[in-house]
XYZ file of C-alpha atoms in Angstrom:
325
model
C 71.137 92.447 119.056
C 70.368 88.630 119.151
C 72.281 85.951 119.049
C 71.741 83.908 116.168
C 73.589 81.432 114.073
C 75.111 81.407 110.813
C 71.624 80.062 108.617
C 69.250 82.867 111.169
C 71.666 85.178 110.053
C 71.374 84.194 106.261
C 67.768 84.070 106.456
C 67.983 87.876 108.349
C 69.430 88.625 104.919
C 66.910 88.035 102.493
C 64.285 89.072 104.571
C 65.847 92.461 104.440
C 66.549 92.754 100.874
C 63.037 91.142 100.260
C 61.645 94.137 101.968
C 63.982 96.396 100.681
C 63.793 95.918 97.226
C 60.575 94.834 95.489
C 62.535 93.632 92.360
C 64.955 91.002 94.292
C 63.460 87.623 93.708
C 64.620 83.977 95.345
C 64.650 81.136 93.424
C 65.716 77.522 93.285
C 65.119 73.945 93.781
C 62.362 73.553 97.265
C 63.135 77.246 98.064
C 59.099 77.934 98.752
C 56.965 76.320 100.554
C 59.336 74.348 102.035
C 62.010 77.266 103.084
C 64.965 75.168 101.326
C 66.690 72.201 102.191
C 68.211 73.401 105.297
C 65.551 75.815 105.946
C 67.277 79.150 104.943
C 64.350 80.337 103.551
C 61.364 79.200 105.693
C 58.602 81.514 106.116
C 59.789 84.284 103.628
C 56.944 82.872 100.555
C 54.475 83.332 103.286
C 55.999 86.672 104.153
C 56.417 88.134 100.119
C 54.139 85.777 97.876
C 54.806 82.901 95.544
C 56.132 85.712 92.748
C 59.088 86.598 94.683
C 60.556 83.576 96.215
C 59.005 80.165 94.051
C 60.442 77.042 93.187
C 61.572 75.749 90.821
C 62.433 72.443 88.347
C 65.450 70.425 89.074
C 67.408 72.295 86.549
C 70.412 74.634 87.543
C 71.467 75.303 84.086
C 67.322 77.037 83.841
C 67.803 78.498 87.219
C 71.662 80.380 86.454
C 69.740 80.921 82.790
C 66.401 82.743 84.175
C 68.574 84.704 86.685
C 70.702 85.754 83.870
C 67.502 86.934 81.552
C 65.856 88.691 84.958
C 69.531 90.354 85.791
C 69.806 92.045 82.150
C 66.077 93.351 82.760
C 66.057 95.541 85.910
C 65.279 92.896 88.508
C 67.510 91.597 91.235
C 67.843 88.121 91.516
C 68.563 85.295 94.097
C 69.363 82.140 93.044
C 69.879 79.178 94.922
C 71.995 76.000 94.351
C 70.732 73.517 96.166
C 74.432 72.055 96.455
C 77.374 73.628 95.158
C 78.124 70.043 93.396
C 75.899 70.997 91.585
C 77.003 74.255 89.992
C 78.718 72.390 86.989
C 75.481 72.352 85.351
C 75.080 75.956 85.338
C 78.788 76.814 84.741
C 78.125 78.312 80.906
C 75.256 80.268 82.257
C 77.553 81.578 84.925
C 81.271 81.651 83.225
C 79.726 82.109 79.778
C 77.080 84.557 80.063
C 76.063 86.646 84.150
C 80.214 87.175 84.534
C 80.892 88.441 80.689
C 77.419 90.805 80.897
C 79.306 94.028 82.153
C 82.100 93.683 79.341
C 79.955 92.673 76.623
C 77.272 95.637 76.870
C 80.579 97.787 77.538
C 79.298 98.844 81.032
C 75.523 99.938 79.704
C 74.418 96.560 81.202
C 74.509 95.302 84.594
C 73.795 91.654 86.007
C 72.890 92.048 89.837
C 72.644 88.184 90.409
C 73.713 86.460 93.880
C 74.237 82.845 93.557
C 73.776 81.397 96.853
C 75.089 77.881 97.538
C 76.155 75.310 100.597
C 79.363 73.738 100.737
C 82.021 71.993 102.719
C 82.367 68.796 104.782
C 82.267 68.036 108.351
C 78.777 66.859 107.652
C 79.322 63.488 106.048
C 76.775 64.394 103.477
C 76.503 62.336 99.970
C 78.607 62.407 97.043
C 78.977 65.971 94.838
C 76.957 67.831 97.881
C 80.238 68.971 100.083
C 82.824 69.846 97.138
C 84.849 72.950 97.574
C 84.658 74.082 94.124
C 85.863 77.917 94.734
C 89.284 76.675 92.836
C 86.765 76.302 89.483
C 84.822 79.890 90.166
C 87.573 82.576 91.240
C 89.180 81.953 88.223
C 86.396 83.866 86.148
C 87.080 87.706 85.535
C 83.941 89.448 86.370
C 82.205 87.020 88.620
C 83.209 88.016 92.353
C 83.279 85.040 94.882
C 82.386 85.337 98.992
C 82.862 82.985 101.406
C 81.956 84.271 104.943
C 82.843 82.674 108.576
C 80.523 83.647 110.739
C 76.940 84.624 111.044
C 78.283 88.463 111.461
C 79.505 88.670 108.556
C 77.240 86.192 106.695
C 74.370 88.416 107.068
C 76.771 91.629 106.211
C 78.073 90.537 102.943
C 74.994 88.616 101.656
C 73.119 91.890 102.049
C 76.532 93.989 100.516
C 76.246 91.189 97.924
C 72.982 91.735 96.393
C 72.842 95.459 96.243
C 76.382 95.356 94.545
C 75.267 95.651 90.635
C 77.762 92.594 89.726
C 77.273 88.782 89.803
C 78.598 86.988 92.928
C 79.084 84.136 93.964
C 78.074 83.529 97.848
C 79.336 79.993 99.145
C 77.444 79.255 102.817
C 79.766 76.593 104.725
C 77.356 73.528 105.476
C 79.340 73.177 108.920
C 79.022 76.812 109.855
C 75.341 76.642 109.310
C 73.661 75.445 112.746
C 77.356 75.283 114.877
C 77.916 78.603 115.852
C 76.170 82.083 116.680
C 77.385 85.451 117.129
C 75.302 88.778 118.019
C 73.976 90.293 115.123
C 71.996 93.428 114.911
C 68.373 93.091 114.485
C 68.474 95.798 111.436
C 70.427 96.423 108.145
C 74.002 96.138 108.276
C 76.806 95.499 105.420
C 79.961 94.703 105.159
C 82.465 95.495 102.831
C 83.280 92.902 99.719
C 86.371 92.658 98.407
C 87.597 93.394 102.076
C 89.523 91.223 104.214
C 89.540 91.060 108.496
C 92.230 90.898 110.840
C 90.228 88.984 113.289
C 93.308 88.570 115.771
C 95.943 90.422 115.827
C 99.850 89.001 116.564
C 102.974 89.838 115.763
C 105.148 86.332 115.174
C 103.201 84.988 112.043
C 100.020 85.343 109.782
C 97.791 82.950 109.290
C 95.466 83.537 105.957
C 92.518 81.797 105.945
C 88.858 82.060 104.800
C 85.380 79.913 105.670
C 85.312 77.164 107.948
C 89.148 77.082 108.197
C 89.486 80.300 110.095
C 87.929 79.701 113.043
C 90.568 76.701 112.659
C 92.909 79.301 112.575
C 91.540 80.887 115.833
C 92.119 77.806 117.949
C 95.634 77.521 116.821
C 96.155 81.475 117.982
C 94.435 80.819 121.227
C 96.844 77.216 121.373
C 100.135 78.727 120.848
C 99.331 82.068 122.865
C 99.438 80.057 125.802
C 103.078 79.296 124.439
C 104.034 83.166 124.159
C 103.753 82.812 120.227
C 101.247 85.404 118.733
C 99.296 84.680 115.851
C 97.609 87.047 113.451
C 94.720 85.399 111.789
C 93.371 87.151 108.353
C 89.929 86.567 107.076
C 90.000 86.867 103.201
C 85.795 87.099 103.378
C 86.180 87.956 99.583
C 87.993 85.265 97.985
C 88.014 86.608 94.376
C 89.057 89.674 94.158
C 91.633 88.945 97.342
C 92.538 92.259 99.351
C 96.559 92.019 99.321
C 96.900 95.173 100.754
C 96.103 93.621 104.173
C 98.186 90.638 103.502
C 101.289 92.485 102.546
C 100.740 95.293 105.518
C 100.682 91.846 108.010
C 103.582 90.274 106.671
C 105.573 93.268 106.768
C 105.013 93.335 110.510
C 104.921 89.347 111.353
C 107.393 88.223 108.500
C 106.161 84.743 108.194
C 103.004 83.912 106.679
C 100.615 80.155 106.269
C 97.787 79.973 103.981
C 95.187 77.893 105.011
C 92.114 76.559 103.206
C 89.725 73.745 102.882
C 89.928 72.567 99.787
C 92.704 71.042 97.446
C 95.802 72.329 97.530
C 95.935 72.735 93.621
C 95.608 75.839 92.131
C 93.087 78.000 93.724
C 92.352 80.255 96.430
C 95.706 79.622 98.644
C 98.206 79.450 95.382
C 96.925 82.844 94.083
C 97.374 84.497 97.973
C 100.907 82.622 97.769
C 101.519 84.277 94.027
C 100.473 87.684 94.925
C 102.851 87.388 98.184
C 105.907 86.331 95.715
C 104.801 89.361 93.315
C 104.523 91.695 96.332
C 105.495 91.082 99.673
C 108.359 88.528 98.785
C 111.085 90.772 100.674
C 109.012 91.047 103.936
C 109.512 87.227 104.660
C 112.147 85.549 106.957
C 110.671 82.199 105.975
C 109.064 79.829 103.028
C 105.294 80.497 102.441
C 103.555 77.748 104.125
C 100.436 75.921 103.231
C 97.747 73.880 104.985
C 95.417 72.284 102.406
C 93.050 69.189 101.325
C 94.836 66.471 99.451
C 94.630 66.749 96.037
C 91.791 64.063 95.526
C 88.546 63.538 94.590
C 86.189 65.187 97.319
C 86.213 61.803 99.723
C 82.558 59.551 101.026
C 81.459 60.925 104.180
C 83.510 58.378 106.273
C 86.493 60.119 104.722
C 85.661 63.453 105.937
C 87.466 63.460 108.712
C 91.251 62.406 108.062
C 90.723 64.722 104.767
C 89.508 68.298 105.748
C 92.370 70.468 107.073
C 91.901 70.596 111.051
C 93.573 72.819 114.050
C 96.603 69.741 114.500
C 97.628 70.238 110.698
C 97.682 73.932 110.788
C 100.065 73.932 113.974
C 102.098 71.983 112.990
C 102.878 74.041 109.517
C 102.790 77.156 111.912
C 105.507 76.024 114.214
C 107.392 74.588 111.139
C 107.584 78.085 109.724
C 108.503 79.813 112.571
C 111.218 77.400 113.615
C 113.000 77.625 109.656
């Protein structure tokens, strides 16, 4: 065990599968010789060779498009968007082709592809670099979408990811990356996909949350425990598919549930938890479903960043409106 923070514990990751698997390959835009632009994967061309991890051109729709080609032909790829603003360049090679590949060949093809990408503010990066853009991607039957919140699981469910024999999706939050650590094993570890964590268990109200936002969530539990109110705080981890069965079998104990999440509040990640809740769990509650969200506005100039992203105060104060209906 070391501790280690949430880009060590990426970088753990694909040295493992590297060395695991000599058909997994990493890709992208200064993913070489440099190690990437925040250095997730320094030292590993070194380590494997400039046939496994290589740059490339600045080019995401040839990047999703070679991935694609390599998936279909018995090797495991890695991709890397530099910036997840960037992924609407390389949406038909995702929507349109890696996500359709299992139903198309009627299940005698697979497409083993992992999409990494960055995202999220609290960095006051540049325009179309810290867009939450989850709301465009879970929306895409066949392509599964992870989102982890912590270096724990980071490392877990990027190494679950790539030997799981279907696209995905694997969103890094830019904050998370350098400003926090947790022990992680030195070794091979997964953890589960479409699996959700009770990280803290309470008994007055669930909070639902996933990235950045629930360690958000964990202040507000360790806030309002000092006021005898006990919080449980879910960890979706998988955003698309989303494990209800923990959501329901929380709300039937707590009765009052708030969905939190970083980006806008339209559509997406938080209205589809707050659908399935209506479909299935709408008798267990005592109270509205509530929701902590972005504004629904263009992702904002780095000055912005801070009256914009959901923080602790917000989700409080929905928490305590809930539980006081």
């Amino acid at each position: 065990m070391a501790k280690k923070t949430y880009i060590q514990a990426i970088t753990d990751a694909l040295d493992i599968v590297l060395e695991d698997d000599p058909k997994t390959l990493i890709f992208g835009e200064d993913v070489g010789k440099n190690g990437g632009v925040f250095r997730t994967t320094q030292g590993l061309q070194d380590k494997y060779g400039e046939d496994r991890v290589f740059d490339t051109p600045l080019a995401e729709s040839g990047i999703l498009g070679l991935a694609t080609g390599l998936g279909l032909t018995g090797w495991r790829p890695i991709p890397e968007i530099q910036f997840m603003g960037f992924s609407f360049e390389a949406v038909d090679q995702i929507a349109g082709q890696l996500a359709r590949m299992r139903f198309r060949f009627d299940g005698l093809k697979n497409a083993p592809v992992t999409i990494r990408t960055p995202y999220g503010g609290g960095t006051h990066t540049a325009e179309m670099h810290a867009d939450n853009l989850e709301n465009f991607f879970t929306g895409i039957p066949g392509l599964r979408v992870v989102m982890p919140s912590n270096p724990y699981d980071a490392k877990g469910l990027l190494i679950s990811s790539v030997e799981n024999n279907d696209p995905v999706l694997f969103m890094e939050n830019l904050k998370l990356y350098r400003s926090m650590k947790d022990d992680i094993p030195d070794g091979k570890y997964t953890v589960p996909l479409d699996k959700a964590n009770v990280v803290r268990e309470g008994n007055d109200i669930t909070i639902v949350a996933y990235g950045a936002e629930v360690n958000e969530a964990l202040k507000v539990a360790d806030t309002l425990a000092e006021k005898n109110v006990s919080v449980e705080v879910i960890d979706l981890r998988t955003v698309s598919p989303i494990d209800t069965e923990t959501i329901f079998k929380s709300i039937q104990k707590t009765h009052k549930v708030v969905i939190v999440q970083e980006a806008q509040k339209m559509a997406g990640v938080g209205a589809q938890v707050a659908s399935a809740i209506a479909e299935g769990a709408i008798l267990s509650l005592d109270a509205p479903v509530g929701r902590v969200a972005a504004p629904n506005s263009v992702y904002p100039f780095a000055l912005g960043e801070d009256i914009w992203i959901p923080r602790a105060k917000e989700i409080e104060e929905k928490v305590n409106e809930i539980l006081n209906y």
